[in-house]
């Protein structure tokens, strides 16, 4: 896929879209790196729908003009910020700028329904590609301003004002 020729569209994701994500992860480490410590492995469609809390926040998919699922992400309010969570690009489309488009479109669309003072996200320190992407979009690392589980404390907390 050439990132310069196809328009990418951000729309709300469905249970069916969440089920499609199951094939994108082949190991415990991959699912934990994406979804955090509360996502089980091996995964099933039903457990992933429940564990991603699909009904509690906003879940989005990035698609092309042929309706191909290219990426997925969620956002919700956390500590007064629009928190981006569970951002993932279809393995077939990594390295093509899809992740950057996903985050850019989430940054644009989320303020339409959340009144916040900026954005936040967690990223594992070893996920250098994702960290570089987020930093290129203006995110910076700060100390998490509240109590947090020991597992999540291992992550970097990034914000964008």
MMTF fields as JSON, N, C-alpha, C and O atoms, coordinates in Angstrom:
{
  "mmtfVersion": "1.0.0",
  "mmtfProducer": "UNKNOWN",
  "numBonds": 643,
  "numAtoms": 644,
  "numGroups": 161,
  "numChains": 1,
  "numModels": 1,
  "chainsPerModel": [1],
  "groupsPerChain": [161],
  "chainIdList": ["A"],
  "bondAtomList": [4, 2, 8, 6, 12, 10, 16, 14, 20, 18, 24, 22, 28, 26, 32, 30, 36, 34, 40, 38, 44, 42, 48, 46, 52, 50, 56, 54, 60, 58, 64, 62, 68, 66, 72, 70, 76, 74, 80, 78, 84, 82, 88, 86, 92, 90, 96, 94, 100, 98, 104, 102, 108, 106, 112, 110, 116, 114, 120, 118, 124, 122, 128, 126, 132, 130, 136, 134, 140, 138, 144, 142, 148, 146, 152, 150, 156, 154, 160, 158, 164, 162, 168, 166, 172, 170, 176, 174, 180, 178, 184, 182, 188, 186, 192, 190, 196, 194, 200, 198, 204, 202, 208, 206, 212, 210, 216, 214, 220, 218, 224, 222, 228, 226, 232, 230, 236, 234, 240, 238, 244, 242, 248, 246, 252, 250, 256, 254, 260, 258, 264, 262, 268, 266, 272, 270, 276, 274, 280, 278, 284, 282, 288, 286, 292, 290, 296, 294, 300, 298, 304, 302, 308, 306, 312, 310, 316, 314, 320, 318, 324, 322, 328, 326, 332, 330, 336, 334, 340, 338, 344, 342, 348, 346, 352, 350, 356, 354, 360, 358, 364, 362, 368, 366, 372, 370, 376, 374, 380, 378, 384, 382, 388, 386, 392, 390, 396, 394, 400, 398, 404, 402, 408, 406, 412, 410, 416, 414, 420, 418, 424, 422, 428, 426, 432, 430, 436, 434, 440, 438, 444, 442, 448, 446, 452, 450, 456, 454, 460, 458, 464, 462, 468, 466, 472, 470, 476, 474, 480, 478, 484, 482, 488, 486, 492, 490, 496, 494, 500, 498, 504, 502, 508, 506, 512, 510, 516, 514, 520, 518, 524, 522, 528, 526, 532, 530, 536, 534, 540, 538, 544, 542, 548, 546, 552, 550, 556, 554, 560, 558, 564, 562, 568, 566, 572, 570, 576, 574, 580, 578, 584, 582, 588, 586, 592, 590, 596, 594, 600, 598, 604, 602, 608, 606, 612, 610, 616, 614, 620, 618, 624, 622, 628, 626, 632, 630, 636, 634, 640, 638],
  "bondOrderList": [1, 1, 1, 1, 1, 1, 1, 1, 1, 1, 1, 1, 1, 1, 1, 1, 1, 1, 1, 1, 1, 1, 1, 1, 1, 1, 1, 1, 1, 1, 1, 1, 1, 1, 1, 1, 1, 1, 1, 1, 1, 1, 1, 1, 1, 1, 1, 1, 1, 1, 1, 1, 1, 1, 1, 1, 1, 1, 1, 1, 1, 1, 1, 1, 1, 1, 1, 1, 1, 1, 1, 1, 1, 1, 1, 1, 1, 1, 1, 1, 1, 1, 1, 1, 1, 1, 1, 1, 1, 1, 1, 1, 1, 1, 1, 1, 1, 1, 1, 1, 1, 1, 1, 1, 1, 1, 1, 1, 1, 1, 1, 1, 1, 1, 1, 1, 1, 1, 1, 1, 1, 1, 1, 1, 1, 1, 1, 1, 1, 1, 1, 1, 1, 1, 1, 1, 1, 1, 1, 1, 1, 1, 1, 1, 1, 1, 1, 1, 1, 1, 1, 1, 1, 1, 1, 1, 1, 1, 1, 1],
  "groupList": [{"groupName": "UNK", "atomNameList": ["N", "CA", "C", "O"], "elementList": ["N", "C", "C", "O"], "formalChargeList": [0, 0, 0, 0], "bondAtomList": [1, 0, 2, 1, 3, 2], "bondOrderList": [1, 1, 2], "singleLetterCode": "X", "chemCompType": "L-PEPTIDE LINKING"}],
  "groupTypeList": [0, 0, 0, 0, 0, 0, 0, 0, 0, 0, 0, 0, 0, 0, 0, 0, 0, 0, 0, 0, 0, 0, 0, 0, 0, 0, 0, 0, 0, 0, 0, 0, 0, 0, 0, 0, 0, 0, 0, 0, 0, 0, 0, 0, 0, 0, 0, 0, 0, 0, 0, 0, 0, 0, 0, 0, 0, 0, 0, 0, 0, 0, 0, 0, 0, 0, 0, 0, 0, 0, 0, 0, 0, 0, 0, 0, 0, 0, 0, 0, 0, 0, 0, 0, 0, 0, 0, 0, 0, 0, 0, 0, 0, 0, 0, 0, 0, 0, 0, 0, 0, 0, 0, 0, 0, 0, 0, 0, 0, 0, 0, 0, 0, 0, 0, 0, 0, 0, 0, 0, 0, 0, 0, 0, 0, 0, 0, 0, 0, 0, 0, 0, 0, 0, 0, 0, 0, 0, 0, 0, 0, 0, 0, 0, 0, 0, 0, 0, 0, 0, 0, 0, 0, 0, 0, 0, 0, 0, 0, 0, 0],
  "groupIdList": [1, 2, 3, 4, 5, 6, 7, 8, 9, 10, 11, 12, 13, 14, 15, 16, 17, 18, 19, 20, 21, 22, 23, 24, 25, 26, 27, 28, 29, 30, 31, 32, 33, 34, 35, 36, 37, 38, 39, 40, 41, 42, 43, 44, 45, 46, 47, 48, 49, 50, 51, 52, 53, 54, 55, 56, 57, 58, 59, 60, 61, 62, 63, 64, 65, 66, 67, 68, 69, 70, 71, 72, 73, 74, 75, 76, 77, 78, 79, 80, 81, 82, 83, 84, 85, 86, 87, 88, 89, 90, 91, 92, 93, 94, 95, 96, 97, 98, 99, 100, 101, 102, 103, 104, 105, 106, 107, 108, 109, 110, 111, 112, 113, 114, 115, 116, 117, 118, 119, 120, 121, 122, 123, 124, 125, 126, 127, 128, 129, 130, 131, 132, 133, 134, 135, 136, 137, 138, 139, 140, 141, 142, 143, 144, 145, 146, 147, 148, 149, 150, 151, 152, 153, 154, 155, 156, 157, 158, 159, 160, 161],
  "secStructList": [7, 7, 6, 6, 6, 1, 7, 7, 3, 3, 3, 3, 7, 7, 2, 2, 2, 2, 2, 2, 2, 4, 4, 4, 7, 7, 1, 2, 2, 2, 2, 2, 2, 2, 2, 7, 6, 6, 1, 7, 1, 1, 7, 7, 2, 2, 2, 2, 2, 2, 2, 6, 6, 6, 6, 6, 1, 3, 3, 3, 3, 3, 3, 7, 6, 6, 7, 7, 3, 3, 3, 3, 3, 3, 3, 3, 3, 3, 6, 6, 3, 3, 3, 3, 3, 3, 3, 3, 3, 7, 4, 4, 4, 6, 6, 6, 6, 2, 2, 2, 2, 2, 2, 2, 2, 2, 2, 2, 2, 2, 6, 6, 6, 7, 7, 7, 1, 7, 3, 3, 3, 3, 3, 3, 6, 6, 7, 2, 2, 2, 2, 2, 2, 2, 2, 2, 6, 6, 7, 3, 3, 3, 7, 7, 1, 1, 7, 7, 7, 6, 6, 4, 4, 4, 3, 3, 3, 3, 3, 3, 7],
  "xCoordList": [0.83, 0.0, 0.875, 1.784, 0.62, 1.357, 0.587, -0.547, 1.208, 0.51, 0.156, -0.667, 0.75, 0.5, -0.632, -1.005, -1.195, -2.211, -3.615, -4.588, -3.743, -5.073, -5.514, -4.754, -6.741, -7.246, -7.607, -8.164, -7.287, -7.594, -8.693, -8.656, -9.664, -10.868, -10.988, -10.88, -11.212, -11.404, -12.896, -13.603, -13.367, -14.776, -14.861, -13.887, -16.037, -16.206, -16.096, -16.592, -15.436, -15.242, -16.409, -17.103, -16.61, -17.682, -17.11, -15.898, -17.988, -17.556, -16.886, -15.91, -17.398, -16.82, -15.378, -14.519, -15.122, -13.762, -12.824, -11.686, -13.306, -12.491, -12.136, -11.003, -13.102, -12.855, -11.77, -10.987, -11.708, -10.687, -9.28, -8.309, -9.174, -7.862, -7.2, -5.976, -7.979, -7.429, -6.294, -5.314, -6.406, -5.377, -4.122, -3.138, -4.139, -2.982, -1.935, -0.823, -2.274, -1.37, -1.096, -2.026, 0.182, 0.526, 1.215, 1.536, 1.447, 2.131, 1.592, 0.944, 1.876, 1.504, 2.16, 1.51, 3.437, 4.142, 3.493, 3.366, 3.083, 2.436, 1.115, 0.832, 0.318, -0.983, -0.807, -1.552, 0.147, 0.402, 0.947, 0.549, 1.863, 2.424, 1.338, 1.399, 0.359, -0.72, -1.79, -2.141, -2.299, -3.485, -3.254, -4.19, -2.022, -1.751, -1.97, -2.253, -1.839, -1.858, -3.233, -3.327, -4.292, -5.631, -6.189, -7.363, -5.387, -5.832, -5.249, -4.04, -6.111, -5.663, -5.107, -5.372, -4.333, -3.788, -3.811, -3.463, -4.196, -4.624, -5.946, -6.727, -6.168, -7.337, -8.452, -8.221, -9.657, -10.823, -11.587, -11.408, -12.415, -13.209, -14.018, -14.006, -14.719, -15.59, -14.78, -15.155, -13.675, -12.889, -12.279, -12.184, -11.873, -11.272, -12.305, -11.979, -13.519, -14.584, -14.812, -14.961, -14.839, -15.051, -13.833, -13.977, -12.639, -11.433, -11.001, -10.316, -11.381, -11.075, -12.105, -11.978, -13.141, -14.194, -14.808, -14.992, -15.114, -15.629, -16.808, -16.908, -17.689, -18.898, -18.66, -19.548, -17.493, -17.277, -16.573, -16.602, -15.949, -15.232, -15.493, -16.473, -14.641, -14.736, -13.671, -12.483, -14.108, -13.191, -13.291, -14.384, -12.145, -12.099, -11.287, -10.392, -11.626, -10.823, -10.443, -11.198, -9.274, -8.813, -8.934, -8.369, -9.678, -9.918, -9.492, -9.332, -9.313, -9.064, -10.378, -11.429, -10.324, -11.553, -12.217, -13.368, -11.515, -12.1, -12.59, -12.918, -12.634, -13.097, -12.17, -12.615, -10.9, -9.933, -9.528, -9.181, -9.575, -9.189, -7.663, -6.941, -7.185, -5.754, -5.195, -4.038, -6.024, -5.543, -6.73, -7.876, -6.421, -7.443, -6.904, -5.707, -7.794, -7.408, -8.625, -9.746, -8.384, -9.451, -9.069, -7.888, -10.061, -9.785, -10.899, -12.063, -10.5, -11.416, -10.771, -9.577, -11.55, -11.02, -10.26, -10.748, -9.053, -8.244, -7.477, -6.661, -7.741, -7.067, -7.155, -6.185, -8.309, -8.534, -7.961, -7.986, -7.445, -6.882, -7.625, -8.235, -7.564, -8.056, -6.951, -5.884, -7.218, -6.206, -6.356, -7.42, -5.294, -5.269, -4.797, -3.826, -5.487, -5.183, -5.321, -6.054, -4.606, -4.709, -4.587, -5.402, -3.557, -3.292, -2.534, -1.515, -3.027, -2.374, -2.617, -3.678, -1.601, -1.687, -1.666, -0.91, -2.506, -2.524, -1.089, -0.412, -0.608, 0.771, 1.114, 2.268, 0.142, 0.382, 0.636, 1.112, 0.325, 0.427, 1.391, 1.371, 2.219, 3.179, 4.317, 4.701, 4.833, 5.942, 5.503, 6.338, 4.208, 3.681, 3.061, 2.429, 3.224, 2.639, 1.221, 0.599, 0.698, -0.676, -0.811, -1.8, 0.158, 0.103, 0.059, -0.688, 0.845, 0.854, -0.505, -1.009, -1.094, -2.421, -3.468, -4.353, -3.373, -4.308, -4.251, -5.282, -3.061, -2.923, -3.349, -4.056, -2.942, -3.33, -4.849, -5.405, -5.514, -6.959, -7.644, -8.667, -7.091, -7.643, -7.475, -8.377, -6.344, -6.107, -7.096, -7.471, -7.508, -8.469, -9.895, -10.667, -10.248, -11.636, -12.013, -13.138, -11.118, -11.451, -11.935, -12.88, -11.334, -11.828, -13.267, -13.865, -13.823, -15.204, -16.191, -17.313, -15.796, -16.716, -16.142, -16.879, -14.854, -14.243, -13.692, -12.948, -14.051, -13.483, -12.336, -12.559, -11.123, -9.956, -8.875, -8.991, -7.828, -6.709, -5.532, -4.415, -5.764, -4.699, -4.88, -5.977, -3.786, -3.819, -2.784, -1.822, -3.006, -2.044, -2.08, -3.012, -1.046, -0.993, 0.13, 1.033, 0.055, 1.13, 1.822, 1.185, 3.132, 3.882, 4.998, 5.627, 5.228, 6.317, 7.652, 7.806, 8.611, 9.908, 10.625, 11.37, 10.411, 11.098, 10.441, 10.995, 9.285, 8.594, 9.105, 8.41, 10.321, 11.027, 10.312, 10.283, 9.745, 9.059, 7.867, 7.687, 7.056, 5.885, 6.303, 5.723, 7.297, 7.749, 8.216, 7.913, 8.947, 9.436, 8.254, 8.251, 7.267, 6.071, 5.386, 5.109, 5.114, 4.408, 5.198, 4.621, 6.504, 7.328, 7.327, 7.382, 7.266, 7.226, 5.923, 5.849, 4.907, 3.62, 3.466, 2.382, 4.542, 4.528, 4.291, 4.161, 4.228, 4.085, 5.427, 6.483, 5.37, 6.593, 6.355, 5.235, 7.44, 7.357, 7.301, 8.063, 6.374, 6.267, 5.987, 5.636, 6.145, 5.793, 4.271, 3.565, 3.781, 2.339, 1.879, 2.462, 0.843, 0.473, -0.447, -0.973, -0.647, -1.589, -1.04, 0.014, -1.749, -1.322, -1.593, -2.473, -0.811, -0.885, -0.453, 0.295, -0.921, -0.539, 0.952, 1.524, 1.579, 3.007, 3.313, 4.348, 2.419, 2.653, 2.637, 3.501, 1.649, 1.561, 2.663, 3.024, 3.196, 4.295, 5.55, 6.459, 5.607, 6.748, 6.686, 7.675, 5.535, 5.348, 5.772, 5.819, 6.08, 6.291, 4.928, 4.082, 4.73, 3.496, 3.823, 4.674, 3.149, 3.41, 2.181, 1.044, 2.437, 1.327, 1.611, 2.749, 0.541, 0.608, -0.41, -1.586, 0.045, -0.868, -1.548, -2.345],
  "yCoordList": [-1.178, 0.0, 1.241, 1.356, 2.145, 3.395, 4.445, 4.781, 4.961, 5.904, 7.202, 7.96, 7.484, 8.746, 8.687, 9.728, 7.515, 7.437, 7.144, 7.515, 6.498, 6.134, 7.03, 7.238, 7.567, 8.273, 7.257, 6.197, 7.594, 6.728, 7.384, 8.589, 6.594, 7.111, 6.535, 5.324, 7.404, 6.981, 6.929, 7.928, 5.742, 5.55, 4.712, 4.077, 4.717, 3.92, 2.431, 1.949, 1.716, 0.274, -0.48, 0.031, -1.687, -2.543, -3.794, -4.01, -4.604, -5.882, -6.742, -7.436, -6.697, -7.475, -7.038, -7.868, -5.745, -5.235, -5.716, -6.099, -5.694, -6.177, -7.647, -8.065, -8.413, -9.834, -10.01, -10.956, -9.123, -9.204, -9.011, -9.515, -8.277, -8.017, -9.274, -9.327, -10.269, -11.497, -12.08, -12.575, -12.03, -12.58, -11.735, -12.163, -10.556, -9.66, -9.955, -9.432, -10.786, -11.058, -12.549, -13.355, -12.921, -14.343, -14.775, -15.952, -13.836, -14.215, -13.401, -12.37, -13.889, -13.179, -11.806, -10.819, -11.728, -10.443, -9.425, -8.253, -9.862, -8.947, -8.424, -7.229, -9.302, -8.869, -7.983, -7.017, -8.283, -7.448, -6.083, -5.064, -6.061, -4.79, -3.894, -2.673, -4.48, -3.707, -3.335, -2.164, -4.324, -4.11, -3.911, -3.592, -4.091, -3.957, -5.258, -6.292, -5.201, -6.427, -7.074, -8.188, -6.406, -6.959, -7.694, -8.064, -7.911, -8.66, -10.061, -10.229, -11.063, -12.446, -13.015, -12.508, -14.076, -14.801, -16.282, -16.645, -17.145, -16.828, -16.05, -16.134, -15.305, -14.446, -15.093, -15.918, -14.683, -15.072, -13.796, -12.771, -13.863, -12.695, -12.17, -10.972, -13.064, -12.652, -12.034, -10.984, -12.668, -12.121, -10.771, -9.876, -10.621, -9.362, -8.234, -7.104, -8.521, -7.513, -7.042, -5.847, -7.989, -7.649, -6.93, -5.9, -7.461, -6.929, -5.578, -4.82, -5.264, -3.938, -2.908, -1.724, -3.368, -2.481, -1.677, -0.463, -2.387, -1.768, -0.837, 0.228, -1.227, -0.444, 0.781, 1.626, 0.9, 1.961, 3.197, 4.24, 3.12, 4.274, 4.418, 3.891, 5.11, 5.262, 4.384, 4.506, 3.505, 2.631, 2.987, 3.143, 3.111, 3.533, 2.566, 1.877, 2.538, 1.799, 2.758, 3.666, 2.541, 3.29, 2.343, 1.249, 2.775, 1.93, 2.663, 3.883, 1.897, 2.514, 2.587, 2.23, 3.036, 3.205, 1.879, 1.864, 0.777, -0.548, -1.195, -2.381, -0.394, -0.834, -1.859, -2.625, -1.887, -2.783, -2.202, -1.025, -3.029, -2.62, -2.491, -3.484, -1.25, -0.975, -0.76, -1.082, -0.215, 0.105, 0.268, 0.401, 0.254, 0.336, 1.16, 1.136, 1.892, 2.634, 3.023, 3.062, 3.308, 3.728, 5.04, 5.377, 5.773, 6.967, 7.18, 6.86, 7.73, 8.009, 9.045, 9.322, 9.617, 10.62, 9.929, 8.971, 10.435, 9.92, 11.102, 11.721, 11.402, 12.496, 13.82, 14.575, 14.086, 15.35, 15.429, 16.49, 14.319, 14.272, 13.245, 12.312, 13.431, 12.408, 11.36, 11.615, 10.192, 9.135, 8.205, 7.625, 8.069, 7.153, 5.794, 5.7, 4.752, 3.424, 2.371, 2.546, 1.285, 0.108, 0.47, 0.063, 1.237, 1.633, 0.508, 0.039, 0.074, -1.023, -0.876, -0.437, -1.257, -1.263, -2.711, -3.537, -2.999, -4.316, -4.688, -3.888, -5.87, -6.253, -6.12, -5.865, -6.287, -6.162, -4.721, -4.483, -3.761, -2.354, -1.554, -0.324, -2.222, -1.512, -0.942, -1.508, 0.179, 0.821, 1.67, 2.095, 1.919, 2.685, 4.015, 4.681, 4.41, 5.659, 5.541, 6.551, 4.326, 4.128, 4.514, 5.138, 4.156, 4.498, 6.004, 6.497, 6.717, 8.172, 8.745, 9.654, 8.218, 8.687, 8.363, 9.176, 7.185, 6.814, 7.829, 8.364, 8.095, 9.01, 10.419, 11.076, 10.892, 12.238, 12.375, 13.379, 11.379, 11.469, 11.35, 11.994, 10.537, 10.474, 11.817, 12.252, 12.469, 13.772, 14.816, 15.735, 14.671, 15.604, 15.281, 16.183, 14.008, 13.609, 13.573, 13.932, 13.155, 13.005, 14.303, 14.257, 15.455, 16.686, 17.04, 17.907, 16.404, 16.676, 16.18, 16.68, 15.213, 14.695, 14.708, 14.478, 14.97, 15.048, 16.452, 16.971, 17.059, 18.353, 18.062, 17.709, 18.212, 17.858, 18.917, 19.841, 18.753, 19.696, 19.16, 19.66, 18.173, 17.613, 16.114, 15.582, 15.445, 14.016, 13.283, 13.873, 11.968, 11.128, 9.727, 9.355, 8.96, 7.552, 6.88, 7.538, 5.567, 4.755, 4.029, 3.64, 3.847, 3.053, 2.331, 2.897, 1.082, 0.33, 0.92, 1.253, 1.056, 1.655, 0.943, 1.58, -0.367, -1.097, -0.915, -1.355, -0.282, -0.078, 1.209, 2.225, 1.137, 2.309, 2.927, 4.15, 2.104, 2.617, 3.472, 4.579, 2.961, 3.714, 4.994, 6.054, 4.907, 6.095, 7.18, 8.359, 6.777, 7.747, 8.402, 9.613, 7.605, 8.136, 9.166, 10.281, 8.802, 9.696, 10.989, 12.076, 10.867, 12.057, 12.954, 14.177, 12.352, 13.156, 13.954, 14.942, 13.524, 14.219, 15.148, 15.678, 15.34, 16.306, 15.75, 16.523, 14.424, 13.832, 13.881, 13.774, 14.045, 14.048, 13.222, 13.112, 12.654, 11.792, 12.636, 13.59, 12.271, 12.904, 11.806, 10.681, 12.148, 11.211, 11.11, 12.108, 9.911, 9.722, 10.424, 10.198, 11.277, 12.13, 11.496, 12.206, 10.205, 9.558, 8.18, 7.776, 7.465, 6.103, 5.211, 5.483, 4.15, 3.28, 1.879, 1.7, 0.893, -0.486, -0.683, 0.017, -1.622, -1.875, -2.219, -1.812, -2.965, -3.336, -2.108, -1.956, -1.236, -0.031, 0.971, 1.793, 0.912, 1.807, 1.516, 2.345, 0.346, 0.008, 0.713, 0.746, 1.271, 1.959, 3.419, 3.983, 4.022, 5.456, 6.118, 5.626, 7.219, 7.992, 9.234, 10.034, 9.392, 10.525, 11.422, 10.952, 12.737, 13.683, 14.638, 14.807, 15.243, 16.285, 17.333, 17.027, 18.567, 19.668, 20.258, 21.187],
  "zCoordList": [0.0, 0.0, 0.0, 0.821, -0.885, -0.955, -0.172, -0.516, 0.883, 1.761, 1.069, 1.582, -0.078, -0.752, -1.768, -2.309, -2.05, -3.087, -2.587, -3.244, -1.458, -0.984, 0.166, 1.112, 0.095, 1.273, 2.351, 2.064, 3.574, 4.696, 5.517, 5.765, 5.934, 6.568, 7.972, 8.161, 8.956, 10.34, 10.635, 10.502, 11.039, 11.383, 12.653, 13.059, 13.274, 14.489, 14.184, 13.166, 15.086, 14.932, 15.551, 16.43, 15.083, 15.562, 16.229, 16.231, 16.789, 17.354, 16.29, 16.574, 15.09, 13.988, 13.712, 13.416, 13.809, 13.598, 14.693, 14.422, 15.936, 17.058, 16.828, 17.065, 16.371, 16.11, 15.056, 15.136, 14.077, 13.028, 13.58, 13.015, 14.691, 15.278, 15.817, 15.933, 16.142, 16.748, 15.912, 16.469, 14.613, 13.74, 13.635, 13.03, 14.206, 14.126, 15.196, 15.127, 16.188, 17.31, 17.398, 17.414, 17.454, 17.474, 18.76, 18.92, 19.683, 20.92, 22.097, 21.92, 23.287, 24.505, 24.529, 24.874, 24.168, 24.194, 23.259, 23.613, 22.075, 21.135, 21.695, 21.607, 22.263, 22.777, 24.002, 24.167, 24.853, 26.034, 25.638, 26.202, 24.665, 24.214, 23.635, 23.782, 22.987, 22.382, 23.394, 23.538, 24.084, 24.902, 26.372, 27.105, 26.829, 28.248, 28.992, 28.387, 30.305, 31.115, 31.27, 31.784, 30.842, 31.057, 29.849, 29.85, 28.83, 27.657, 27.76, 27.92, 27.669, 27.836, 26.523, 25.433, 26.678, 25.536, 25.865, 26.988, 24.964, 23.603, 23.615, 24.563, 22.555, 22.492, 21.678, 20.794, 22.014, 21.229, 20.906, 21.564, 19.918, 19.535, 20.713, 20.996, 21.396, 22.501, 23.635, 24.158, 24.024, 25.136, 24.752, 25.591, 23.511, 23.09, 23.101, 23.465, 22.717, 22.755, 24.192, 24.445, 25.126, 26.533, 27.108, 27.767, 26.864, 27.488, 26.919, 27.606, 25.695, 25.148, 25.571, 25.258, 26.293, 26.79, 25.647, 25.736, 24.59, 23.371, 23.641, 23.032, 24.534, 24.768, 25.658, 25.773, 26.287, 27.268, 26.73, 27.383, 25.577, 25.048, 23.571, 23.045, 22.927, 21.486, 20.849, 21.149, 19.973, 19.245, 17.773, 17.228, 17.145, 15.755, 14.917, 15.406, 13.649, 12.684, 11.571, 11.222, 11.03, 9.865, 8.69, 8.695, 7.679, 6.513, 5.25, 5.245, 4.184, 2.888, 2.119, 2.65, 0.898, 0.113, -0.241, -0.678, -0.06, -0.306, 0.995, 1.027, 2.064, 3.374, 4.029, 4.883, 3.651, 4.282, 5.633, 5.733, 6.663, 8.011, 8.068, 7.973, 8.225, 8.23, 9.629, 9.9, 10.518, 11.865, 12.8, 12.371, 14.088, 15.122, 16.279, 16.566, 16.942, 18.134, 18.948, 18.442, 20.218, 21.108, 21.777, 21.865, 22.244, 23.037, 24.054, 23.818, 25.186, 26.282, 27.181, 27.059, 28.079, 29.0, 30.132, 30.732, 30.412, 31.525, 32.105, 31.422, 33.344, 34.055, 33.288, 33.222, 32.722, 32.027, 30.626, 30.003, 30.125, 28.776, 27.933, 28.455, 26.658, 25.742, 25.646, 25.088, 26.191, 26.248, 25.045, 24.83, 24.271, 23.13, 23.63, 24.38, 23.211, 23.733, 22.646, 21.672, 22.834, 21.969, 20.489, 19.661, 20.184, 18.802, 18.116, 18.625, 16.965, 16.253, 14.756, 14.315, 13.993, 12.53, 12.059, 12.569, 11.081, 10.455, 10.068, 9.422, 10.44, 10.118, 8.626, 8.282, 7.757, 6.312, 5.88, 4.77, 6.746, 6.373, 7.238, 7.206, 7.996, 8.839, 7.99, 6.967, 8.444, 7.743, 6.558, 5.761, 6.434, 5.292, 5.716, 4.896, 6.955, 7.424, 7.943, 8.269, 8.025, 8.482, 9.96, 10.345, 10.775, 12.197, 12.409, 13.255, 11.656, 11.767, 11.381, 12.041, 10.321, 9.91, 10.969, 11.235, 11.571, 12.627, 13.763, 14.171, 14.27, 15.404, 15.016, 15.781, 13.86, 13.422, 13.348, 13.792, 12.794, 12.683, 14.047, 14.28, 14.946, 16.296, 17.009, 17.726, 16.82, 17.445, 16.934, 17.662, 15.704, 15.111, 15.528, 15.855, 15.517, 15.751, 17.227, 17.574, 18.096, 19.521, 20.169, 20.956, 19.878, 20.52, 20.149, 20.787, 19.154, 18.772, 19.831, 19.902, 20.648, 21.654, 23.072, 24.032, 23.221, 24.547, 24.775, 23.944, 25.889, 26.249, 27.213, 28.371, 26.728, 27.531, 27.37, 26.565, 28.156, 28.107, 27.296, 27.427, 26.482, 25.671, 25.511, 25.677, 25.185, 24.866, 25.701, 26.191, 25.854, 26.567, 25.981, 25.268, 26.295, 25.924, 26.698, 27.216, 26.766, 27.33, 26.195, 25.216, 26.329, 25.364, 26.119, 27.013, 25.748, 26.375, 25.925, 24.75, 26.825, 26.471, 25.323, 24.578, 25.168, 24.104, 22.733, 21.726, 22.683, 21.411, 20.763, 20.721, 20.266, 19.731, 18.522, 18.384, 17.658, 16.466, 16.875, 16.367, 17.79, 18.243, 18.966, 18.73, 19.838, 20.56, 19.596, 19.779, 18.585, 17.589, 16.864, 16.639, 16.509, 15.857, 16.756, 16.316, 18.006, 18.914, 19.142, 19.164, 19.309, 19.511, 18.277, 18.397, 17.099, 15.867, 15.763, 15.032, 16.493, 16.49, 17.704, 17.95, 18.449, 19.543, 20.929, 21.879, 21.082, 22.408, 23.125, 22.502, 24.453, 25.27, 26.531, 27.03, 27.021, 28.202, 29.461, 29.619, 30.373, 31.687, 32.715, 32.36, 33.97, 35.034, 35.115, 34.969, 35.347, 35.476, 36.746, 37.807, 36.674, 37.805, 38.851, 39.708, 38.8, 39.714, 40.083, 39.59, 40.945, 41.264, 40.046, 39.23, 39.959, 38.785, 39.179, 40.14, 38.44, 38.748, 38.474, 37.64, 39.164, 38.936, 37.47, 36.942, 36.816, 35.416, 34.503, 33.64, 34.701, 33.86, 34.193, 33.351, 35.402, 35.782, 34.97, 34.913, 34.343, 33.489, 32.139, 31.406, 31.813, 30.536, 30.644, 31.737, 29.504, 29.438, 29.258, 28.511, 29.94, 29.831, 29.015, 29.405, 27.889, 26.996, 26.939, 26.983, 26.839, 26.707, 25.543, 25.104, 25.072, 24.051, 24.454, 24.649, 24.579, 24.963, 23.749, 23.879]
}
